[in-house]
Short mmCIF file of C-alpha atoms in Angstrom, two decimals:
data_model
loop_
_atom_site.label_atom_id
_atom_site.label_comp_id
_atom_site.label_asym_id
_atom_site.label_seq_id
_atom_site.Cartn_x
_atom_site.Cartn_y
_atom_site.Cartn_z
CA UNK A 26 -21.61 26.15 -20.70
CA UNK A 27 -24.44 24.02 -21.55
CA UNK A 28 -24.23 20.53 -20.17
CA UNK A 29 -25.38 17.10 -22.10
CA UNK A 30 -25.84 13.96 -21.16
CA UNK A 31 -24.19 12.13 -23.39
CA UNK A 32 -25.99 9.08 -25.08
CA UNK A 33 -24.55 5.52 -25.35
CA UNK A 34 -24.00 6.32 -29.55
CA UNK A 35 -21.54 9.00 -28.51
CA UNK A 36 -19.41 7.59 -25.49
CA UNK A 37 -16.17 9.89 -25.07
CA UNK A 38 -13.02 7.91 -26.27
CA UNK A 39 -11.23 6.20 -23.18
CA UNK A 40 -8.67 8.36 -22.09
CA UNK A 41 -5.07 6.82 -22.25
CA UNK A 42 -3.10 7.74 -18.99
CA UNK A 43 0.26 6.44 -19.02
CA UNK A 44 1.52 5.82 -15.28
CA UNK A 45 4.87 4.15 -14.78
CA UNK A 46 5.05 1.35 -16.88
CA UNK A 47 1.54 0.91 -16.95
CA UNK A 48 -1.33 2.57 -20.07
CA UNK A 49 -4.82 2.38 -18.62
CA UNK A 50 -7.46 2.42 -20.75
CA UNK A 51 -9.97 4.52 -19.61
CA UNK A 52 -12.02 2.19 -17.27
CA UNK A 53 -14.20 4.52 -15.31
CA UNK A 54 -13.08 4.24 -11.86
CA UNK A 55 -16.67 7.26 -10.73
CA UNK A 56 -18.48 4.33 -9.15
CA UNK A 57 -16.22 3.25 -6.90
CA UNK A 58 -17.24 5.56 -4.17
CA UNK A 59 -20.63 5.92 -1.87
CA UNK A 60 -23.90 7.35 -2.84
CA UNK A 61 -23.82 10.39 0.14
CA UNK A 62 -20.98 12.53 -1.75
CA UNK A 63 -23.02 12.82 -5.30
CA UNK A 64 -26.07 13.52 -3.03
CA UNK A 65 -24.24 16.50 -1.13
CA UNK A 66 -23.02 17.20 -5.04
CA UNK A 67 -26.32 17.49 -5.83
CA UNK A 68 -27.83 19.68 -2.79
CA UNK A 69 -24.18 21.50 -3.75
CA UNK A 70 -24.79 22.67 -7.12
CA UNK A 71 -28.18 23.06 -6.09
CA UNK A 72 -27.83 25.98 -3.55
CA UNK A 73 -25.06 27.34 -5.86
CA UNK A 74 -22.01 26.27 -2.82
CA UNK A 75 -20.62 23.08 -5.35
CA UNK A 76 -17.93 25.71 -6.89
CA UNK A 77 -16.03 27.28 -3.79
CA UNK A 78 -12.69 26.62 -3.04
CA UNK A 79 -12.17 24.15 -0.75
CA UNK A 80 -9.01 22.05 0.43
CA UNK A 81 -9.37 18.27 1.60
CA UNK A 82 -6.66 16.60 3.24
CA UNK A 83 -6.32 13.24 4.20
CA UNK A 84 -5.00 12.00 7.87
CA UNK A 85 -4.71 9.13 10.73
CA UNK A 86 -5.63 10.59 13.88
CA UNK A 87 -4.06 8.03 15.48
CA UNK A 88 -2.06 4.98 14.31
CA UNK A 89 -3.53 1.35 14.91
CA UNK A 90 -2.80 0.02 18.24
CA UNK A 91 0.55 -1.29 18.95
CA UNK A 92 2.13 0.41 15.71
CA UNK A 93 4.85 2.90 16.17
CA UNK A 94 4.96 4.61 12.49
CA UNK A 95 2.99 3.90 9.26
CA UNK A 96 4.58 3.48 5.58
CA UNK A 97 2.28 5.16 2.65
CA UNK A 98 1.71 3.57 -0.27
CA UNK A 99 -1.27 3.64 -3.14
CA UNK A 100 -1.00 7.68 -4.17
CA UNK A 101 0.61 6.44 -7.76
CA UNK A 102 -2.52 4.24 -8.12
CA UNK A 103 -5.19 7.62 -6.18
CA UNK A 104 -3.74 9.62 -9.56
CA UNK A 105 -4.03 6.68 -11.63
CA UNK A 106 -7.61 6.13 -10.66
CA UNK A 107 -8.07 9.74 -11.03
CA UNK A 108 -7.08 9.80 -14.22
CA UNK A 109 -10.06 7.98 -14.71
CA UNK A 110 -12.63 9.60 -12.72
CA UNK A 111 -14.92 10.09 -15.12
CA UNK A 112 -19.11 9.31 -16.14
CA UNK A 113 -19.59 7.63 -19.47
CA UNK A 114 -23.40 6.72 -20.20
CA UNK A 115 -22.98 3.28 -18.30
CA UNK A 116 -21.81 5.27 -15.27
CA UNK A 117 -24.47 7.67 -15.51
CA UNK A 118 -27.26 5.36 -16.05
CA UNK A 119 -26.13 3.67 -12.53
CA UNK A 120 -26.79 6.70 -10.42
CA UNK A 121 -29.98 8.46 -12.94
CA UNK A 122 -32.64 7.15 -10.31
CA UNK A 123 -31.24 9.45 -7.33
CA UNK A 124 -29.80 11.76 -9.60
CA UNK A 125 -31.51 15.18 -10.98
CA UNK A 126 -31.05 16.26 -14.42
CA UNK A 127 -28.91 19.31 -13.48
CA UNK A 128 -26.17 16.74 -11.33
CA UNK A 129 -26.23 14.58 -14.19
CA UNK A 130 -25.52 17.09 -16.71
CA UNK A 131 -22.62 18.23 -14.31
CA UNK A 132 -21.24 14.91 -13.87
CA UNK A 133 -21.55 13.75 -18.21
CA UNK A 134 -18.54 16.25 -18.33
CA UNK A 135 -16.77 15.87 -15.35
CA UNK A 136 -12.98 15.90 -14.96
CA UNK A 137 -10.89 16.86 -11.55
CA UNK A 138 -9.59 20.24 -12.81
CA UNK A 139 -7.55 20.75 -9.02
CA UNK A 140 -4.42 20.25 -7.69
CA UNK A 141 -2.78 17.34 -5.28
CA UNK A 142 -0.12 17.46 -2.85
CA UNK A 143 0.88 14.43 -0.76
CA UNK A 144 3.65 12.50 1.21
CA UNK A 145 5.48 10.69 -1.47
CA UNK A 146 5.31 6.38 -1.59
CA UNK A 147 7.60 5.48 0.80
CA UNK A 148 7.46 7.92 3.16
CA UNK A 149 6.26 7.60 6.80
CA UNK A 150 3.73 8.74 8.00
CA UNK A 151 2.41 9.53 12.07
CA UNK A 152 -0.44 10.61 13.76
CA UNK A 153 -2.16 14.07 12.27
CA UNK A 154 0.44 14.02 8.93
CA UNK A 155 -1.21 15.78 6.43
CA UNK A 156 -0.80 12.26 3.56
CA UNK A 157 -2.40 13.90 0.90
CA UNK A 158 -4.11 17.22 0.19
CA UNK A 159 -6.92 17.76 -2.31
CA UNK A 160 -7.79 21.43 -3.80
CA UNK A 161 -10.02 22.25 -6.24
CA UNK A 162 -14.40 23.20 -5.86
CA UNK A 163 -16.35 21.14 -3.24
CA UNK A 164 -18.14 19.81 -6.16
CA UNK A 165 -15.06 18.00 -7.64
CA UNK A 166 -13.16 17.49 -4.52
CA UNK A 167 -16.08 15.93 -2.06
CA UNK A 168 -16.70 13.32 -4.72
CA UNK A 169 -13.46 11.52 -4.29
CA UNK A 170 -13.02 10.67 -0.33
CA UNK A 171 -13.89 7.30 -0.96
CA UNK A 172 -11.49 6.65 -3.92
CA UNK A 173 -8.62 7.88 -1.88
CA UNK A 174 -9.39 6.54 1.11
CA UNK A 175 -10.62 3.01 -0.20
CA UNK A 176 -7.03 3.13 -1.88
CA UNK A 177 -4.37 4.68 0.42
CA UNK A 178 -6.22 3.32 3.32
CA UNK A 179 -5.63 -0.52 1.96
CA UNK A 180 -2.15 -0.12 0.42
CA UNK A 181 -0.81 2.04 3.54
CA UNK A 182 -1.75 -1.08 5.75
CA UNK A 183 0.18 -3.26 3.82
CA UNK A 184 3.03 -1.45 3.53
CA UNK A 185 3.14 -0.54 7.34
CA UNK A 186 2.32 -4.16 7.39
CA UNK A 187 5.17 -5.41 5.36
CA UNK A 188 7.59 -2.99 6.87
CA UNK A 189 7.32 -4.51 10.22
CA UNK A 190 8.29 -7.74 8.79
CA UNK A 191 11.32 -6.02 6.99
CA UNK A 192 12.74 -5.57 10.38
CA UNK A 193 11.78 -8.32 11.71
CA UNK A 194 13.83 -10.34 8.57
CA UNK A 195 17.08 -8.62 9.36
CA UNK A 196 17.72 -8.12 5.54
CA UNK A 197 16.77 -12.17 4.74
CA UNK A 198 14.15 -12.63 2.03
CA UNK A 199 10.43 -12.20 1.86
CA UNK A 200 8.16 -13.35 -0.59
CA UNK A 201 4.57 -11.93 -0.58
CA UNK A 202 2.27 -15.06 -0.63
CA UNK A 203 -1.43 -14.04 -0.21
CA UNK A 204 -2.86 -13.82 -3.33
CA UNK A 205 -5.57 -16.73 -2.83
CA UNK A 206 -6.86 -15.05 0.58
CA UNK A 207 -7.78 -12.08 -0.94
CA UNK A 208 -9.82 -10.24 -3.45
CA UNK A 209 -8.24 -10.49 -6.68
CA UNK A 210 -7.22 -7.10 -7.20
CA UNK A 211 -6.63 -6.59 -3.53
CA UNK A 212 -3.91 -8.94 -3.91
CA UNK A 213 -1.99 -7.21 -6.97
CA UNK A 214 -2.68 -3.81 -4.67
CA UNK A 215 -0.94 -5.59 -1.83
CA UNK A 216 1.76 -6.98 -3.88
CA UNK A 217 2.44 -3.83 -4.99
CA UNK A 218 2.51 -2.42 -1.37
CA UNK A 219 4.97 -5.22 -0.13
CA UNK A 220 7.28 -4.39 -2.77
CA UNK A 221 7.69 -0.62 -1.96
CA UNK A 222 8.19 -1.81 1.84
CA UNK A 223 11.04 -3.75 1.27
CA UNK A 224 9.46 -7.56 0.10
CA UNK A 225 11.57 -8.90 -2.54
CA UNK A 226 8.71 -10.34 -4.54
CA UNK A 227 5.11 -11.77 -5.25
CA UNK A 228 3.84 -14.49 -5.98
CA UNK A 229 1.04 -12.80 -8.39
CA UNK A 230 1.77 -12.73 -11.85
CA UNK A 231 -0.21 -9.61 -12.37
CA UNK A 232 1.70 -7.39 -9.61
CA UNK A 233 4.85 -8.48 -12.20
CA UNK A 234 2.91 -7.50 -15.51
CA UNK A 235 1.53 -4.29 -14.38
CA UNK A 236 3.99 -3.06 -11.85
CA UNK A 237 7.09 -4.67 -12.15
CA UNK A 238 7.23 -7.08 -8.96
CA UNK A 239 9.60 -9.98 -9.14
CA UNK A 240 6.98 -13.17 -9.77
CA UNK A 241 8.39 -15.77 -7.22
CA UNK A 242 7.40 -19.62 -6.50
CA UNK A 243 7.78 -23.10 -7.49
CA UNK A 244 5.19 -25.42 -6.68
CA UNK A 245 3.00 -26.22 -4.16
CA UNK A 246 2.02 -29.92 -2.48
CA UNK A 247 -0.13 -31.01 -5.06
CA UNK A 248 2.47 -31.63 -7.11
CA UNK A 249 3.80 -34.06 -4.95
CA UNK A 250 0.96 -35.79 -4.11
CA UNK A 251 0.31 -36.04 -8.26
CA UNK A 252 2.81 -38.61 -8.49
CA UNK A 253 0.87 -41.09 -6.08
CA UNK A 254 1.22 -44.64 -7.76
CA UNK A 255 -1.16 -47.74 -7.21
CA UNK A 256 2.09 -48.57 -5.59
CA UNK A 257 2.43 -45.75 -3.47
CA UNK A 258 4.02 -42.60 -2.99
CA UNK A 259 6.79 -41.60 -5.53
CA UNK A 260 8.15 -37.85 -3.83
CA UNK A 261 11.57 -38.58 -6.31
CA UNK A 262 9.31 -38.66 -9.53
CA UNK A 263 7.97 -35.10 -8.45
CA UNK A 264 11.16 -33.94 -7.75
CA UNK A 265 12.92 -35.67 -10.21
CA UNK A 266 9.89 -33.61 -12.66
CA UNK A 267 10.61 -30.64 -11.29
CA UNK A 268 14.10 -30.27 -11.48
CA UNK A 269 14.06 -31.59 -15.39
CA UNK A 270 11.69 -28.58 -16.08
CA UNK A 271 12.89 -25.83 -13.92
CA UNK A 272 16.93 -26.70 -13.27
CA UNK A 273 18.65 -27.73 -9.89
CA UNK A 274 18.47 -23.99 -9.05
CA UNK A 275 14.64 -24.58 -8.10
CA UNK A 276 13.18 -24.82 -4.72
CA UNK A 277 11.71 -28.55 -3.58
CA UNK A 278 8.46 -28.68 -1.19
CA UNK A 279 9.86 -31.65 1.07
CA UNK A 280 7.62 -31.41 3.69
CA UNK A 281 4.44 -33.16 2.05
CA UNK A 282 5.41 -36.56 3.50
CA UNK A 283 8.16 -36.87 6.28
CA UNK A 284 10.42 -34.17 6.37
CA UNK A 285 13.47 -35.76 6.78
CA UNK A 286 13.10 -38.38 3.90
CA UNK A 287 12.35 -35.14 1.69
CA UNK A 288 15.05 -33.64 2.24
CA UNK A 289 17.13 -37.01 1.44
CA UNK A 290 15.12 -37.36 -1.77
CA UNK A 291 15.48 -33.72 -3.19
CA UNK A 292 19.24 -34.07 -2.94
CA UNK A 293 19.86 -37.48 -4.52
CA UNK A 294 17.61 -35.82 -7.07
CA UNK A 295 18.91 -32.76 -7.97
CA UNK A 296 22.79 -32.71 -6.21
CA UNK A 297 24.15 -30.51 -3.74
CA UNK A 298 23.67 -28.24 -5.88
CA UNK A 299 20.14 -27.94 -5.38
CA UNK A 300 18.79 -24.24 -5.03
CA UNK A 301 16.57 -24.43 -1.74
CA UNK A 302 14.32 -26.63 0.02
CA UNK A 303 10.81 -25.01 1.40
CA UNK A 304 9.03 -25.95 4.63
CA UNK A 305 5.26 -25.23 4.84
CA UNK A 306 4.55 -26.67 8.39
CA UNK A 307 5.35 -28.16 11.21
CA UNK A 308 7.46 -26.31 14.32
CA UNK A 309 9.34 -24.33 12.17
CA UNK A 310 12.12 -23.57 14.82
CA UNK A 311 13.46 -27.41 15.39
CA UNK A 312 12.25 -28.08 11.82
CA UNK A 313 14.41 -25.76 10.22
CA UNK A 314 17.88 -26.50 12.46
CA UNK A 315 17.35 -30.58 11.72
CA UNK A 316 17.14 -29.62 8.22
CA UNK A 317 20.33 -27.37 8.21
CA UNK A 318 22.34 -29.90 9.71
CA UNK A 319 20.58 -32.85 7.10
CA UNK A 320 21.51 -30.85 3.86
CA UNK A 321 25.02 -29.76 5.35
CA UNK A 322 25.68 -33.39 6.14
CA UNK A 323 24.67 -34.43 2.70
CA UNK A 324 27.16 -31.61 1.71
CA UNK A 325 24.60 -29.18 -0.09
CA UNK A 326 25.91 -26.32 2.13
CA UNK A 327 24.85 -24.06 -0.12
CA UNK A 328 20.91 -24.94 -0.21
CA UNK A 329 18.95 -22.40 1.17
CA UNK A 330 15.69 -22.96 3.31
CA UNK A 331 12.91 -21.01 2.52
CA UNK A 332 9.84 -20.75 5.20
CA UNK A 333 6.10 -20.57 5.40
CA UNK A 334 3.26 -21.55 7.21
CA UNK A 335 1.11 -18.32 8.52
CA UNK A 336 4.09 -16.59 9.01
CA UNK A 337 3.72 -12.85 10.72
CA UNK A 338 6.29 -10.08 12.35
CA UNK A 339 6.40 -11.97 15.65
CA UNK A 340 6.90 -15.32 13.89
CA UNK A 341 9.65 -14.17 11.29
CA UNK A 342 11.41 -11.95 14.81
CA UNK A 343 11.38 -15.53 16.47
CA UNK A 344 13.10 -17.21 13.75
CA UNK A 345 15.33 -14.94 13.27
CA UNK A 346 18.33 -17.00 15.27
CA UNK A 347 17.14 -19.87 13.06
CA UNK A 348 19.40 -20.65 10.21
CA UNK A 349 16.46 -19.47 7.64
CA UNK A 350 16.85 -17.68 4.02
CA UNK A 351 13.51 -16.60 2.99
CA UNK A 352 10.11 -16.06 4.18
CA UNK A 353 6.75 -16.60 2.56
CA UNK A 354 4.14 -14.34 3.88
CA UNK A 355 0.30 -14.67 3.27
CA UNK A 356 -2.58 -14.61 5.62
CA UNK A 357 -0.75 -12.33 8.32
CA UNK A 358 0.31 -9.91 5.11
CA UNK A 359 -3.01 -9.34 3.02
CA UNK A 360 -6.03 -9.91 6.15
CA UNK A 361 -7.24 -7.14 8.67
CA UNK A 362 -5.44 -8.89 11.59
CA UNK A 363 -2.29 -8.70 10.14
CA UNK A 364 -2.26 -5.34 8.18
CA UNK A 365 -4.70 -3.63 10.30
CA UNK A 366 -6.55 -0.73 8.36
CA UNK A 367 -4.42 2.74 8.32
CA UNK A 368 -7.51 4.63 9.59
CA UNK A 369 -6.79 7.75 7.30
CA UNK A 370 -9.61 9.44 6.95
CA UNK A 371 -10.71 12.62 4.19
CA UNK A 372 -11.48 15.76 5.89
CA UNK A 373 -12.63 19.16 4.39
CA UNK A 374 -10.67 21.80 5.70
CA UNK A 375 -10.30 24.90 4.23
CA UNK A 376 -13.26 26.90 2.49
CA UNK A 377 -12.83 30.03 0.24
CA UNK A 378 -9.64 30.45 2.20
CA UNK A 379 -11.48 30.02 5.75
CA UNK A 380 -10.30 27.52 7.97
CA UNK A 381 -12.45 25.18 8.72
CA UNK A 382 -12.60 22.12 11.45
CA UNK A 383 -14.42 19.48 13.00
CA UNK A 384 -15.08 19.58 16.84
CA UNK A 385 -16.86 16.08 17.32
CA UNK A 386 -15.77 14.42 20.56
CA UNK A 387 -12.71 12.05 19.83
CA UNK A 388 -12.92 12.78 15.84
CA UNK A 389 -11.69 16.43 16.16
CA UNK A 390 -9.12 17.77 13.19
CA UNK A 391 -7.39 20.43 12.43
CA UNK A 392 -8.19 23.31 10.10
CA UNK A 393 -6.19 24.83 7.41
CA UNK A 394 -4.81 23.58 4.57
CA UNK A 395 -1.48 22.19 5.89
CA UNK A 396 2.19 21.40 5.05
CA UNK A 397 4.74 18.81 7.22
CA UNK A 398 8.57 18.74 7.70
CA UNK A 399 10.60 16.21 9.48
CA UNK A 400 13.12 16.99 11.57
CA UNK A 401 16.23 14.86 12.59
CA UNK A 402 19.24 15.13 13.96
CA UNK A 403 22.83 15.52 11.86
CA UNK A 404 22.95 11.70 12.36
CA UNK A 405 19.99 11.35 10.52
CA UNK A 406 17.78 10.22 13.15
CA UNK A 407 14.60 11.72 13.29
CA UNK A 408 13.13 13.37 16.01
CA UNK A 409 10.25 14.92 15.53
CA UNK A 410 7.35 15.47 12.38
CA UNK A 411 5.72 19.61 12.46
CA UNK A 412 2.54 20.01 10.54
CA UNK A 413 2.20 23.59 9.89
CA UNK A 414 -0.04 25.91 8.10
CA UNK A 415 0.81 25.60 3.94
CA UNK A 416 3.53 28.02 2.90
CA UNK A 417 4.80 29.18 6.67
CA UNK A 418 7.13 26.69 7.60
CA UNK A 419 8.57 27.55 11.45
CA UNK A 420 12.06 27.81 11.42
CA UNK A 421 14.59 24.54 12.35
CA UNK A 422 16.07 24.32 16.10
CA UNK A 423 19.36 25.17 15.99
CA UNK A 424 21.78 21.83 15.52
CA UNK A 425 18.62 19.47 14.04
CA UNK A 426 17.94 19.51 9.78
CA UNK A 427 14.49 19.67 8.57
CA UNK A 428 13.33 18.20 5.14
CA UNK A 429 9.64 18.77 3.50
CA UNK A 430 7.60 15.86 3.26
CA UNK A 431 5.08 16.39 0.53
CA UNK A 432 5.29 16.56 -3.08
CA UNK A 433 2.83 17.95 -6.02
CA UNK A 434 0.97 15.39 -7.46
CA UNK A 435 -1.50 16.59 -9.60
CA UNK A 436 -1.46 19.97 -11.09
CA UNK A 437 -4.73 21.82 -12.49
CA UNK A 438 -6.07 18.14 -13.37
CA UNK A 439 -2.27 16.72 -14.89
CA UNK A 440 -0.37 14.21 -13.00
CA UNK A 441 3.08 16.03 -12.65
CA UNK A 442 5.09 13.27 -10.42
CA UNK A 443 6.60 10.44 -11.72
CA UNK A 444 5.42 7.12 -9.38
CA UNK A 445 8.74 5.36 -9.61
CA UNK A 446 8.41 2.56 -6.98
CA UNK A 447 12.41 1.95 -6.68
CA UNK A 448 12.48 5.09 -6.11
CA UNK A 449 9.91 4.03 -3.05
CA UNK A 450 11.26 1.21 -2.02
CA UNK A 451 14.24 3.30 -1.78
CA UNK A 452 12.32 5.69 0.72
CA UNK A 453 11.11 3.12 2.73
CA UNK A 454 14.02 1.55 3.19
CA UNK A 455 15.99 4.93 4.32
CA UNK A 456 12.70 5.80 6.42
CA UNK A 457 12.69 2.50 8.52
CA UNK A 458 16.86 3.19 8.65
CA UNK A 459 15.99 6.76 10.15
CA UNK A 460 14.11 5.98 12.99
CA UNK A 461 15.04 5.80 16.47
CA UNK A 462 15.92 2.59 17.56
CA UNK A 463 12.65 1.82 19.85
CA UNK A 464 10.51 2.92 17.12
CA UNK A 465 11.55 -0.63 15.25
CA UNK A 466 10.05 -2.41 18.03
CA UNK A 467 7.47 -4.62 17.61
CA UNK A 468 5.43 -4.03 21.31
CA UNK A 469 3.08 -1.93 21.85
CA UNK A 470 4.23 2.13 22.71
CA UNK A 471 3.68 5.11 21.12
CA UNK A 472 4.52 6.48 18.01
CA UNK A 473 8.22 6.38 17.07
CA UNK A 474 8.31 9.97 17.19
CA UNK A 475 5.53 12.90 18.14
CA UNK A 476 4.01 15.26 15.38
CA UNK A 477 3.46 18.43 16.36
CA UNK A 478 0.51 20.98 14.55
CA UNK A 479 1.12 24.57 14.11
CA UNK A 480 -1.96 26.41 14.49
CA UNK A 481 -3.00 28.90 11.80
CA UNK A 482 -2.64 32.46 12.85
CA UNK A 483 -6.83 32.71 11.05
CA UNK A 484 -9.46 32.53 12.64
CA UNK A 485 -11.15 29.51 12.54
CA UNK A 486 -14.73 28.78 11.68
#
């Protein structure tokens, strides 16, 4: 095949992926990787080793300290971005200065030609569990460890994130909230993430557009504060604005001035039949039983009390005796020291059919290009995860049910499995149901249950 490099005149037409609900248009996603994998494409192709065989897979060695299982999420959008894995004359011009001719040439008509497997969005994941596996030549696989990891990496800490404060909420409301302390897209991603855990909606607008996330919220104090008079304060015009534009069903910030005289104004305002009341500071624990026992007394029993205020797992598990409906989650949600990063990390590690593995002191992994079952018992409480080499599963202990845990992705380039993210929630939902009952805790142990690796009859190199 000869290879061009095609010129800015005669840019390929953007290709039109459809993905859920979603049609992306062909908005190169090649760049969003790191300059050492098209330099060992380069010395690839260049000593003629770009086009073996090779298997990637990507895996936690460990989970992040104090978590008992993870929850995976962000494959839909790895074959999404995949899709789009591509290097139109823009793209190319952005690497030409490290970049031989021959690499170039290579990349002007490049297109992931492989296959994927991976653990399904949803599932849970443990130390060693083989989340996704990449086939295909070095050239096109070694190119995308950053996409996949940049991706699954962010999402699956969310999601494990998010799941912990599904148990901790004991089936009550959650509302992801952190938008404005993260990047832009970071917060549709983690929107998105929330969602398949078990959250019952964003705030984002965009996570609703593109994926389908219940858009959630109200307003916020400065609405309050907008109807400040040369006279003074005036909290009933706000409310009194809000409820004309939204309907008594709507949710009243009454916390901007003194709490209690909020409360009193959003129900001469709006009735006891006003929808809920949200709190966004304060000691949330007396706060929220005075205001119970205010609205009940003013006979708007039915008024819910929605929460926020850098709300986390350990905050929503402490107010869980509180009389609260919903939870607003931000800060603790979409930032490193709540959702801590997954630690996944893409490993080549099968070659022309030879196993292959890293040795390095604490960063060891295992060879072969590998499978994973769960096992539980007939109550449906799992016991155990085996990793084993692809396509020899070991047989099931007598009185305990296995299940297999990936799923084919991507087949000779195609995206052949259909991202459907009730579907995920779904799996989340019966995951977190399916584990033991001190794997739900929120202190620090070990995993919820132990993975254990088969080791491939080859020899390894």
């Amino acid at each position: 095949m000869t290879h061009r490099i095609p010129g800015a005149d005669c840019a390929p037409e953007p290709e039109r992926y459809r993905y859920g609900e979603i049609v992306s248009h062909g908005v190169s996603t090649a760049l969003l990787t790191d300059k050492y994998e098209l330099t060992m494409l380069a010395a690839a192709l260049r000593d003629g080793s770009a086009h073996k065989r090779c298997t990637f897979e990507v895996f936690a060695r460990r989970l992040p300290e104090g978590r008992r299982y993870g929850v995976v999420a962000g494959t839909g959008r790895f074959v999404e971005a995949l899709a789009q894995f591509t290097f139109d004359p823009q793209t190319l011009a952005a690497v030409s200065d490290f970049l031989d001719a021959d690499t170039l040439a290579y990349l002007s008509e490049f297109r992931f030609t492989g296959d994927v497997h991976g653990y399904p969005e949803g599932e849970l994941y443990f130390p060693n569990s083989p989340v996704l596996s990449v086939r295909g030549s070095f050239a096109e696989c070694v190119v995308l460890e950053t996409l996949a990891l940049s991706i699954l990496n962010h999402d699956s800490a969310i999601a494990s994130a998010a799941a912990r404060m599904v148990s901790a909420a004991g089936g009550r409301q959650l509302i992801e909230m952190g938008s404005r302390r993260t990047h832009e897209e970071a917060a549709v991603a983690a929107a998105r993430a929330a969602w398949i855990a078990g959250f019952h909606g964003s705030s984002n607008l965009a996570a609703q557009q593109r994926h389908g996330v219940p858009a959630l919220g109200t307003s916020a104090h400065a609405f309050t504060l907008l109807h400040t008079t040369a006279d003074g304060t005036d909290e009933r015009s706000a409310f009194q604005a809000q409820v004309d534009a939204l309907g008594v069903g709507t949710t009243l910030l009454v916390d901007t001035y003194d709490i209690t005289d909020g409360v009193a104004n959003a129900i001469a305002v709006a009735g006891p039949e006003l929808g809920a009341v949200r709190i966004d500071s304060g000691e949330l624990a007396v706060l929220v039983r005075q205001v119970r026992d205010q609205l009940d007394g003013l006979g708007a029993t039915g008024t819910k009390i929605v929460v926020s205020s850098d709300l986390d797992e350990f905050a929503i598990a402490a107010l869980r005796a509180e009389p609260v409906d919903s939870y607003g989650v931000g800060t603790s949600l979409v930032t490193g020291s709540g959702a801590p990063t997954a630690g996944m990390v893409y490993k080549l590690v099968e070659v022309d059919g030879i196993t292959v593995q890293k040795r390095s002191a604490h960063k060891a992994s295992a060879g072969g290009t590998k499978e994973a079952l769960r096992v539980a018992k007939p109550s449906g409480t799992i016991v155990e995860e085996v990793v084993y080499p692809a396509g020899h599963p070991p047989p099931t202990e007598v009185g305990f049910e296995s299940r297999p845990l990936s799923v084919e992705l991507v087949r000779g380039g195609h995206p052949v499995h259909e991202h459907n993210l009730e579907q995920a929630r779904a799996r989340a939902a019966a995951g977190l149901g399916s584990l033991p009952w001190d794997g739900l805790k929120l202190s620090k142990g070990e995993p919820a249950i132990p993975t254990r690796v088969v080791a491939p009859d080859k020899p390894t190199s």
